[in-house]
Coordinates of C-alpha atoms in Angstrom, one line a residue:
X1236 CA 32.0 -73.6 -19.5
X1237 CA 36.3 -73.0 -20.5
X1238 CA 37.5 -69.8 -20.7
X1239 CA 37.5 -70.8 -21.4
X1240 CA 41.1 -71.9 -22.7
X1241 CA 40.8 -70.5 -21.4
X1242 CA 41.7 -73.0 -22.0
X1243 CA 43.2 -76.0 -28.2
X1244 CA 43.5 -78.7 -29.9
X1245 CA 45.3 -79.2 -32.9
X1246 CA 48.5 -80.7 -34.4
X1247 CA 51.4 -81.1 -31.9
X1248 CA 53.4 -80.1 -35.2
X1249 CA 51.7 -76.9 -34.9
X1250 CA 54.2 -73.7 -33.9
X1251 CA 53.8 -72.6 -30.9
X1252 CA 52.1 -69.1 -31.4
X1253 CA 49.2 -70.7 -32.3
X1254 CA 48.7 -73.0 -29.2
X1255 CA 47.0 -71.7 -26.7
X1256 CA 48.3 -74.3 -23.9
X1257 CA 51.7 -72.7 -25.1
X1258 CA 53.4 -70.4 -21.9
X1259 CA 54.2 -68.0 -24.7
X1260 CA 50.9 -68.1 -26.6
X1261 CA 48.9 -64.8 -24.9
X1262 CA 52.7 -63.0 -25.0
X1263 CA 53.2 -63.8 -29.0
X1264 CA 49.8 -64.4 -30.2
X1265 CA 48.3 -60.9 -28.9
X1266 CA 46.8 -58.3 -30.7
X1267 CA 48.7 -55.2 -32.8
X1268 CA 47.8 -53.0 -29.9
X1269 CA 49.9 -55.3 -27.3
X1270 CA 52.8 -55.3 -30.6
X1271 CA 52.8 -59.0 -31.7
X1272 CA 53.5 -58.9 -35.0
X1273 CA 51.2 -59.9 -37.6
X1274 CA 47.8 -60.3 -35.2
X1275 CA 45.5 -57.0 -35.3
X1276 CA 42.8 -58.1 -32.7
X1277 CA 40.2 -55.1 -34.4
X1278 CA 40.4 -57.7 -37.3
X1279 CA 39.8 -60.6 -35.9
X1280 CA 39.4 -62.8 -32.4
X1281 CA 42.0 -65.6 -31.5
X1282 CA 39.4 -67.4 -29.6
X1283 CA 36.0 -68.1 -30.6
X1284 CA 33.8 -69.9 -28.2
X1285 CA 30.6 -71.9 -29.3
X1286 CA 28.3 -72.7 -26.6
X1287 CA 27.4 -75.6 -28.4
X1288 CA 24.3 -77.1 -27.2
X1289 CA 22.6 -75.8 -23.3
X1290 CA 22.1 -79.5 -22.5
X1291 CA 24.2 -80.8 -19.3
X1292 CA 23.9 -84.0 -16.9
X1293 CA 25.0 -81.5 -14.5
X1294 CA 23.5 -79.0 -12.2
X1295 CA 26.4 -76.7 -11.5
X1296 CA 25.1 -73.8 -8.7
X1297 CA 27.2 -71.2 -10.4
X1298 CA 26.4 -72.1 -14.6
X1299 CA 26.6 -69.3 -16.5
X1300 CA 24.4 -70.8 -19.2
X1301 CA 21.5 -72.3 -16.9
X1302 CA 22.0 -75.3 -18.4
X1303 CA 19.5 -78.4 -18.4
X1304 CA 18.8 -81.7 -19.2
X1305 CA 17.8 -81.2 -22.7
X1306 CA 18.7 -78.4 -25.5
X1307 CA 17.0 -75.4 -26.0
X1308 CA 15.1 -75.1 -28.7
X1309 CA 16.7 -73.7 -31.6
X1310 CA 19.8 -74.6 -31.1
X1311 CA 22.1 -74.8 -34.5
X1312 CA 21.6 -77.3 -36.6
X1313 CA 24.8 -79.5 -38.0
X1314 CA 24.5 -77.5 -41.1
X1315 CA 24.3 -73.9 -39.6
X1316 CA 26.8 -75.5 -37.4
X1317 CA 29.1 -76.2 -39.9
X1318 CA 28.4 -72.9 -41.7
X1319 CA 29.9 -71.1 -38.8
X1320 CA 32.8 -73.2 -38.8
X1321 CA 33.7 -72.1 -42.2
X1322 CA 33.1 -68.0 -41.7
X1323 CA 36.4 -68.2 -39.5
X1324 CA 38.2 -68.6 -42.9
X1325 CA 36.8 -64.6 -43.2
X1326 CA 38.9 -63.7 -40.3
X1327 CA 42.2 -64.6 -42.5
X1328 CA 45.1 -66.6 -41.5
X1329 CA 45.5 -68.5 -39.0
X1330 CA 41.9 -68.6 -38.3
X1331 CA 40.8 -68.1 -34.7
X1332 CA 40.6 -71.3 -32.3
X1333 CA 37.3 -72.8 -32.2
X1334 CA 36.5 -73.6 -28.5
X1335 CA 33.7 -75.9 -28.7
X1336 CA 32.0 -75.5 -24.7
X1337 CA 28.3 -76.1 -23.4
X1338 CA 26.6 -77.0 -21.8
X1339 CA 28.2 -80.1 -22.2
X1340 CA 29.5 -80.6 -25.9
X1341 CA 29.7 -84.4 -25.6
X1342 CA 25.6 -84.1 -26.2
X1343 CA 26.1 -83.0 -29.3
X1344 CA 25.5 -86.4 -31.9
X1345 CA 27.3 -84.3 -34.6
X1346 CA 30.4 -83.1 -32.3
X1347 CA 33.1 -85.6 -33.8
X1348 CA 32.2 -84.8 -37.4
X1349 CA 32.1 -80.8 -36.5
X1350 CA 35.8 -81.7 -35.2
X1351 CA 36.5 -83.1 -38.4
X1352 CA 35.0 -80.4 -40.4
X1353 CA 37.0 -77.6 -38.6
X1354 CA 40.6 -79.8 -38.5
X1355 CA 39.8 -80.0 -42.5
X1356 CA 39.7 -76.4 -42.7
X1357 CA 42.6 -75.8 -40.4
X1358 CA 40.9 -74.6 -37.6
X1359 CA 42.4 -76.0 -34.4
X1360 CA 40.2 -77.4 -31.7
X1361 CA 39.3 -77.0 -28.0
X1362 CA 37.0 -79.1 -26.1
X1363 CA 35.4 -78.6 -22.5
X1364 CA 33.7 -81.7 -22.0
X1365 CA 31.5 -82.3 -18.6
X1366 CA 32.7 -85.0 -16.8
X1367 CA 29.5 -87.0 -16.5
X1368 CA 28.8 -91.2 -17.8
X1369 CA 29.4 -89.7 -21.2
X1370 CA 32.9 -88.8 -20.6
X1371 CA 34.5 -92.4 -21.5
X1372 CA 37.5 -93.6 -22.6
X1373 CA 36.4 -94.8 -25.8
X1374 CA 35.0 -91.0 -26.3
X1375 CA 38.6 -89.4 -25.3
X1376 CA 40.5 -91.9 -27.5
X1377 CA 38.4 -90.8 -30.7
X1378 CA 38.5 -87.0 -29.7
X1379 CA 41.9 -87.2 -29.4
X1380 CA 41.7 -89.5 -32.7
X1381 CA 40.5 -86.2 -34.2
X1382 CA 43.4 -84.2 -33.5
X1383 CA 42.1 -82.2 -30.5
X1384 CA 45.1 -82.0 -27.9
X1385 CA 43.9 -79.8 -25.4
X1386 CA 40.7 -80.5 -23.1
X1387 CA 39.7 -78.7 -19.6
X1388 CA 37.0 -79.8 -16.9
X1389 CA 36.2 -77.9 -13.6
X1390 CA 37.3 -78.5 -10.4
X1391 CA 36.1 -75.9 -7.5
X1392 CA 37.5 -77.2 -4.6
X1393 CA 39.6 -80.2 -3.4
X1394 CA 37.2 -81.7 -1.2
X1395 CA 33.5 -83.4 -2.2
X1396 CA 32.6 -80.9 0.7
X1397 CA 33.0 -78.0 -2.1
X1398 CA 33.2 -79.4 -5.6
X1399 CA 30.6 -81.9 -5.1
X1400 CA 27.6 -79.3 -3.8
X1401 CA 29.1 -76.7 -6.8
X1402 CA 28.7 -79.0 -9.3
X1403 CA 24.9 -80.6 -7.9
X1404 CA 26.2 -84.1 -8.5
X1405 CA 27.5 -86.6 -5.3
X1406 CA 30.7 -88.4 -6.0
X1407 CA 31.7 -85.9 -8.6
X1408 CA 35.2 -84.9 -7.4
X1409 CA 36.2 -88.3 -7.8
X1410 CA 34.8 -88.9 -10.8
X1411 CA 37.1 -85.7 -11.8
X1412 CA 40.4 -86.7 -10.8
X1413 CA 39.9 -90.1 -12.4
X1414 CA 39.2 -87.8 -15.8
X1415 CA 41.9 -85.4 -15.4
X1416 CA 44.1 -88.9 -15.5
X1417 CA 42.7 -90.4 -17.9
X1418 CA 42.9 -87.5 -20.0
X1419 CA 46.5 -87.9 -19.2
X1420 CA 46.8 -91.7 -20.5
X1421 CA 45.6 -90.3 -23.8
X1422 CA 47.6 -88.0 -24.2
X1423 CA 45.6 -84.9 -23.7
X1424 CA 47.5 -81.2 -22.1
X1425 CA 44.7 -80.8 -19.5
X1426 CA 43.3 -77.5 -17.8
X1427 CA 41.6 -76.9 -14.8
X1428 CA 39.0 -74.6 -14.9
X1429 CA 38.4 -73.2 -10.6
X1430 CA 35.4 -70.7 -9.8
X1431 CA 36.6 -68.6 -7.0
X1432 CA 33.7 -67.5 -4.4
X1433 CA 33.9 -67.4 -0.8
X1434 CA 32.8 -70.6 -0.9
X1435 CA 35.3 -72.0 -2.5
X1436 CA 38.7 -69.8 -2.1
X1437 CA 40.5 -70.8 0.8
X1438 CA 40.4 -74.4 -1.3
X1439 CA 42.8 -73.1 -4.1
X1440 CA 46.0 -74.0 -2.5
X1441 CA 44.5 -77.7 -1.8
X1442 CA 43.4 -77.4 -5.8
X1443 CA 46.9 -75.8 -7.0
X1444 CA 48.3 -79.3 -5.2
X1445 CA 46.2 -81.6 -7.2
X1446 CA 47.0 -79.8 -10.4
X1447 CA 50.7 -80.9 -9.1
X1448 CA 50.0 -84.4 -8.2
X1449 CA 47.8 -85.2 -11.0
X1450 CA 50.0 -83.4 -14.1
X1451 CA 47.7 -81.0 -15.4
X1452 CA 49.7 -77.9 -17.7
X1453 CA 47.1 -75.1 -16.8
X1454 CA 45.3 -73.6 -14.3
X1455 CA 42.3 -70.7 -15.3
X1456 CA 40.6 -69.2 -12.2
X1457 CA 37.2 -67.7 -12.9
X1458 CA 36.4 -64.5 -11.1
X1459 CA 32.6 -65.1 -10.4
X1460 CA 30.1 -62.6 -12.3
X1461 CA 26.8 -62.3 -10.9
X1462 CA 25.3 -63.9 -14.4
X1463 CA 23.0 -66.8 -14.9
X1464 CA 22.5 -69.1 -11.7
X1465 CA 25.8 -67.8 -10.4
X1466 CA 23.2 -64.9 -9.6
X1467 CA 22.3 -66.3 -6.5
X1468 CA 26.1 -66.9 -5.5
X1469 CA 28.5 -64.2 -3.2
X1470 CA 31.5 -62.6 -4.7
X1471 CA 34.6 -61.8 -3.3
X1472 CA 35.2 -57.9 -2.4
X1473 CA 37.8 -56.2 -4.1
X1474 CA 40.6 -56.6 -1.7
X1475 CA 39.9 -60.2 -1.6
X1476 CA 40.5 -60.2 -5.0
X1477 CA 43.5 -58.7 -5.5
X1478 CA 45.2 -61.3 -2.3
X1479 CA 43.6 -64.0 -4.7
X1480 CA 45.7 -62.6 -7.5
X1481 CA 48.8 -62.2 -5.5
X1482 CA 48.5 -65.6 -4.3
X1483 CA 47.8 -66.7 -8.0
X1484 CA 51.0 -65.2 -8.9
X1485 CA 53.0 -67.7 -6.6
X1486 CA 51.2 -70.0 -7.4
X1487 CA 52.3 -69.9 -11.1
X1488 CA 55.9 -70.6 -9.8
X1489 CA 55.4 -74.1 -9.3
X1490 CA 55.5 -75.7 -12.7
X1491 CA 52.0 -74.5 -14.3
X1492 CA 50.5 -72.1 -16.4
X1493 CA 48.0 -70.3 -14.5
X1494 CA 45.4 -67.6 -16.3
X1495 CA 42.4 -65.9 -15.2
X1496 CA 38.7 -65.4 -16.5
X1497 CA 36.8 -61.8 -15.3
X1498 CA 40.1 -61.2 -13.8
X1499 CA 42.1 -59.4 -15.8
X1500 CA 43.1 -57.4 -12.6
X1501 CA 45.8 -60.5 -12.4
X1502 CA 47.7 -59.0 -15.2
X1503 CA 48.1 -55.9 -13.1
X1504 CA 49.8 -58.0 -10.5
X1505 CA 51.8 -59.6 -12.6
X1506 CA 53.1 -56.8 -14.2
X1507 CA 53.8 -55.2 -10.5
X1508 CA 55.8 -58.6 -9.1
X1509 CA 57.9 -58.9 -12.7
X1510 CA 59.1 -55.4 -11.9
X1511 CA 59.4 -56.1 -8.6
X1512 CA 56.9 -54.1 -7.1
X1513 CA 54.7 -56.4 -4.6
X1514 CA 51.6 -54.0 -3.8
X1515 CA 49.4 -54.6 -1.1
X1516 CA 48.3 -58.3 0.5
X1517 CA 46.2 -58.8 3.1
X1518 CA 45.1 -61.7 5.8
X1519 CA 43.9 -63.9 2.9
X1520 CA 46.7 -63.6 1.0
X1521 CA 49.1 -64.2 3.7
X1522 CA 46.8 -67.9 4.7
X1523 CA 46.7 -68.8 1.3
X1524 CA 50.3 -68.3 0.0
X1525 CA 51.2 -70.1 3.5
X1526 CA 48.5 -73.2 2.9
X1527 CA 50.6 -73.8 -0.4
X1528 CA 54.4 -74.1 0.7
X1529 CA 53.0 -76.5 3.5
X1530 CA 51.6 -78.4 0.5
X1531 CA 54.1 -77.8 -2.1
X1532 CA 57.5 -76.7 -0.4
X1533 CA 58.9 -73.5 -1.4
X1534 CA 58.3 -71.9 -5.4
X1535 CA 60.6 -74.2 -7.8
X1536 CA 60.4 -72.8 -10.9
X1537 CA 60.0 -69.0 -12.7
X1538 CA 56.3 -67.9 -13.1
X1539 CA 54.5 -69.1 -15.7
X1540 CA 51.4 -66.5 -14.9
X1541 CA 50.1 -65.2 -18.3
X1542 CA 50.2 -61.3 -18.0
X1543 CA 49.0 -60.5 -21.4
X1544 CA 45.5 -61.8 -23.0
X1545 CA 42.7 -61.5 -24.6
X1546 CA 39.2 -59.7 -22.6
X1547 CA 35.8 -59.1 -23.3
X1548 CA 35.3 -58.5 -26.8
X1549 CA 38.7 -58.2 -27.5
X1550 CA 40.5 -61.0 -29.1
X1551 CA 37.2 -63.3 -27.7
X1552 CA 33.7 -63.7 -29.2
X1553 CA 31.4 -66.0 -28.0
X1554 CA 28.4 -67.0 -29.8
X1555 CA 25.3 -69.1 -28.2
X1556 CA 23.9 -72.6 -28.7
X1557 CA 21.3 -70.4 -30.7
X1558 CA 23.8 -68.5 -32.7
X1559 CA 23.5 -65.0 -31.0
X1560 CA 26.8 -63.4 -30.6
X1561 CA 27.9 -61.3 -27.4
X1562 CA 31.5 -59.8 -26.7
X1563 CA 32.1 -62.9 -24.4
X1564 CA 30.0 -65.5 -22.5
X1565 CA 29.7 -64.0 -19.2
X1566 CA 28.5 -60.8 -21.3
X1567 CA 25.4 -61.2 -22.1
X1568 CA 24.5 -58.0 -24.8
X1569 CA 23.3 -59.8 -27.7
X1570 CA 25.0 -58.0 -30.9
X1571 CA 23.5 -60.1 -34.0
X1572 CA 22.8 -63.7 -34.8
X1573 CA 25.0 -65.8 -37.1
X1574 CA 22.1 -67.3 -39.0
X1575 CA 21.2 -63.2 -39.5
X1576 CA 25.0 -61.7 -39.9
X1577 CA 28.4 -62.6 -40.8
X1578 CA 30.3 -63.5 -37.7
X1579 CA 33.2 -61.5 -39.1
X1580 CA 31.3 -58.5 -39.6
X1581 CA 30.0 -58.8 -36.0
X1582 CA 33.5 -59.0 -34.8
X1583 CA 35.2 -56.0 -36.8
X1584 CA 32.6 -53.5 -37.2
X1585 CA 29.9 -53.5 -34.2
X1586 CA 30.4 -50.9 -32.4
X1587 CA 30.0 -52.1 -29.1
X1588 CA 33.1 -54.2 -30.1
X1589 CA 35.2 -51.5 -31.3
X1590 CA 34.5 -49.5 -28.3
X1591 CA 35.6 -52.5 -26.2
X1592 CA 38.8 -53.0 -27.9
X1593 CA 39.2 -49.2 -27.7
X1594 CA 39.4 -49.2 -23.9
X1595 CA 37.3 -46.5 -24.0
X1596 CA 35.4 -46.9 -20.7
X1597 CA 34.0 -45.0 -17.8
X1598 CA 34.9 -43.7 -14.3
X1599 CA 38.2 -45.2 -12.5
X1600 CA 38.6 -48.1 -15.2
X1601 CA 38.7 -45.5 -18.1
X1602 CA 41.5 -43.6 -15.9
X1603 CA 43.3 -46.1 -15.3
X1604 CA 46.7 -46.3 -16.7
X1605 CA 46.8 -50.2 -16.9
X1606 CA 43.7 -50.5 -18.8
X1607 CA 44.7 -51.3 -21.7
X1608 CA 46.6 -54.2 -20.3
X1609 CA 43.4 -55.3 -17.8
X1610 CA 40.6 -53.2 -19.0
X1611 CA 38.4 -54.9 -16.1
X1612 CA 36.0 -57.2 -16.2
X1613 CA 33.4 -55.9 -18.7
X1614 CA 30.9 -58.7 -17.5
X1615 CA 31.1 -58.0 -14.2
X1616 CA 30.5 -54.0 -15.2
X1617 CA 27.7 -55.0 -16.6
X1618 CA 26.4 -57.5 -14.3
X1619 CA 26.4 -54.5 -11.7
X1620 CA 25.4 -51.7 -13.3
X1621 CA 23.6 -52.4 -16.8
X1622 CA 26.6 -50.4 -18.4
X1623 CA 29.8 -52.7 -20.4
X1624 CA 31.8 -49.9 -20.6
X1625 CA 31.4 -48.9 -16.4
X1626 CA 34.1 -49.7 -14.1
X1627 CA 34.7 -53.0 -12.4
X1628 CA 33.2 -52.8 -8.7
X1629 CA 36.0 -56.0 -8.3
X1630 CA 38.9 -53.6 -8.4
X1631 CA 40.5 -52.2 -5.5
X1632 CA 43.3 -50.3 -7.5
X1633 CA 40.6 -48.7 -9.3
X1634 CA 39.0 -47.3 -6.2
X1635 CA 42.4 -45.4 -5.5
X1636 CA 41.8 -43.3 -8.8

């Protein structure tokens, strides 16, 4: 799944507020309560994610959406489909981004005329194809064809060792690289999505290097939630996490943009280094920071690490291959169905929604005075307690409070 993307497509033409790949696009493209002017995230998202179909060649150990071989039943049909596409018009303009994820959207039959249908009504574009047989050149050229700019794929670790057993498919790393530059030779901005567990962590400096060597613009770390098979998986404990965020911090200084997904912690941390307050790192952070200058050399350029974003249910939606609609798609509290209820209504007037954009939350996290700018991780909340609007167990700054 892309965060994401977090990593859109769309015209190259386009300005830059309303390009997600953009360094500047969280920063100037942020809600009225962040004050960028003329976006009020209680009126509407800037991303909205479609899971569009469950079906995946893949077998990833950590899929948020269980996917399988074959769609769900139920799934939305080209028509209801393409009605969705056209409610983002009810958002106003610019509509949100349309982040078409899965699954894996290439098994979609109707995907290149659902890209059509949203370039013709201005919505721009994000794909996050699998990288499976499917994944061709011929496919990229008429994606890109279509005017979508911006695609991401996952890599979890730089060795088949990692990736490989993570994503349930032999040979798949390779397979990966060889998209990532083929992606290139067409002309796509590419982002790596990484999951961090234990598993995987003390791989991100080896990963940050083949972002390098292999020209990709952005790099969006996903804080593992306990949520569909990533259930079975181990996270990291809070102080690991925040020496994962310092480290992501640096690693932003070396010509990327780097974001993260159920980490909104990061922003913290970027806010502490760009007023040159370092806060606490620890033995991982100190073997990690040191694993990337023996790769890269020393930091070369100013951080590109996006401070300012969107969260759970604020400035996201995510809506399912079956239409229901949650705050965000490691959030799984079903608020309504788009074949039931308008999207835009969904958005703007639940009030779990409004009570996420709010901040209004519970224990340390609703003390905390950065949570309007991280807020955390509402998933994970959830994940471990039942409760959206608890605190993040992830956070080690909130267990000071």
């Amino acid at each position: 799944m892309m965060a994401p993307m977090t990593p859109a497509g769309h015209n190259p033409s386009a300005p830059e507020a309303a390009d997600p790949a953009s360094p500047n696009h969280h920063a100037t493209q942020h809600g009225a309560r962040q004050g960028a002017p003329g976006i009020d995230l209680d009126q509407r998202p800037i991303l909205v994610f479609w899971e569009s179909t469950r079906a995946c060649g893949l077998a990833c150990r950590h899929c948020r959406a269980e996917a399988q071989f074959t769609p769900v039943p139920g799934e939305l049909s080209t028509e209801e489909a393409e009605a969705l596409i056209d409610s983002l018009a009810g958002f106003g303009s610019p509509p949100p981004v349309f982040v078409v994820t899965g699954g894996d959207a290439l098994m979609r039959s109707d995907l290149d005329s659902l890209i059509a249908r949203a370039r013709q009504a201005g919505v721009h574009v994000a794909i996050a194809p699998s990288v499976t047989p499917l994944l061709t050149d011929e496919r990229l050229a008429q994606i890109r064809a279509l005017g979508v700019k911006v695609a991401s794929l996952s890599i979890d670790g730089a060795t088949p060792a990692i990736h490989d057993v993570m994503r349930g498919v032999p040979d798949h790393l390779a397979a990966s690289v060889d998209a990532i530059r083929r992606m290139r030779a067409h002309d796509f901005v590419v982002q790596i999505n990484t999951t961090v567990t234990p598993t995987t962590v003390f791989d991100l400096p080896a990963v940050a290097e083949l972002l390098v060597r292999n020209d990709a613009s952005i790099w969006e770390v996903f804080f593992l939630v306990n949520v569909g098979r990533g259930s079975a998986l181990a996270e990291l404990n809070p102080d690991e996490h925040e020496d994962v965020c310092q480290f992501l911090y640096d690693a932003s200084m070396y010509g990327f943009i780097v974001r993260t997904v159920e980490g909104p912690m990061f922003r913290r941390i970027v806010r502490w280094r760009q007023q040159g307050h370092d806060g606490p790192k620890g033995a991982l952070y100190t073997r990690l920071r040191s694993e990337l200058e023996e790769r890269l050399g020393p930091p070369h350029s100013e951080s590109r690490a996006q401070a300012r974003g969107t969260r759970d249910g604020r400035g996201i939606v995510f809506v399912s291959s079956t239409g229901e609609v949650t705050p965000a798609g490691f959030l799984p509290l079903v608020l309504g169905n788009v074949r039931e209820r308008s999207l835009v209504d969904i958005y703007r007037n639940d009030p779990v929604m409004q009570r996420l954009r709010a901040a209004d939350f519970e224990g340390p996290c609703g003390r905390c005075d950065h949570r309007e700018l991280c807020g955390g991780s509402r998933s994970r909340a959830y994940a471990a307690t039942g409760n959206p609007f608890a605190s993040d167990p992830a956070c080690a700054y909130a267990a000071t409070l």
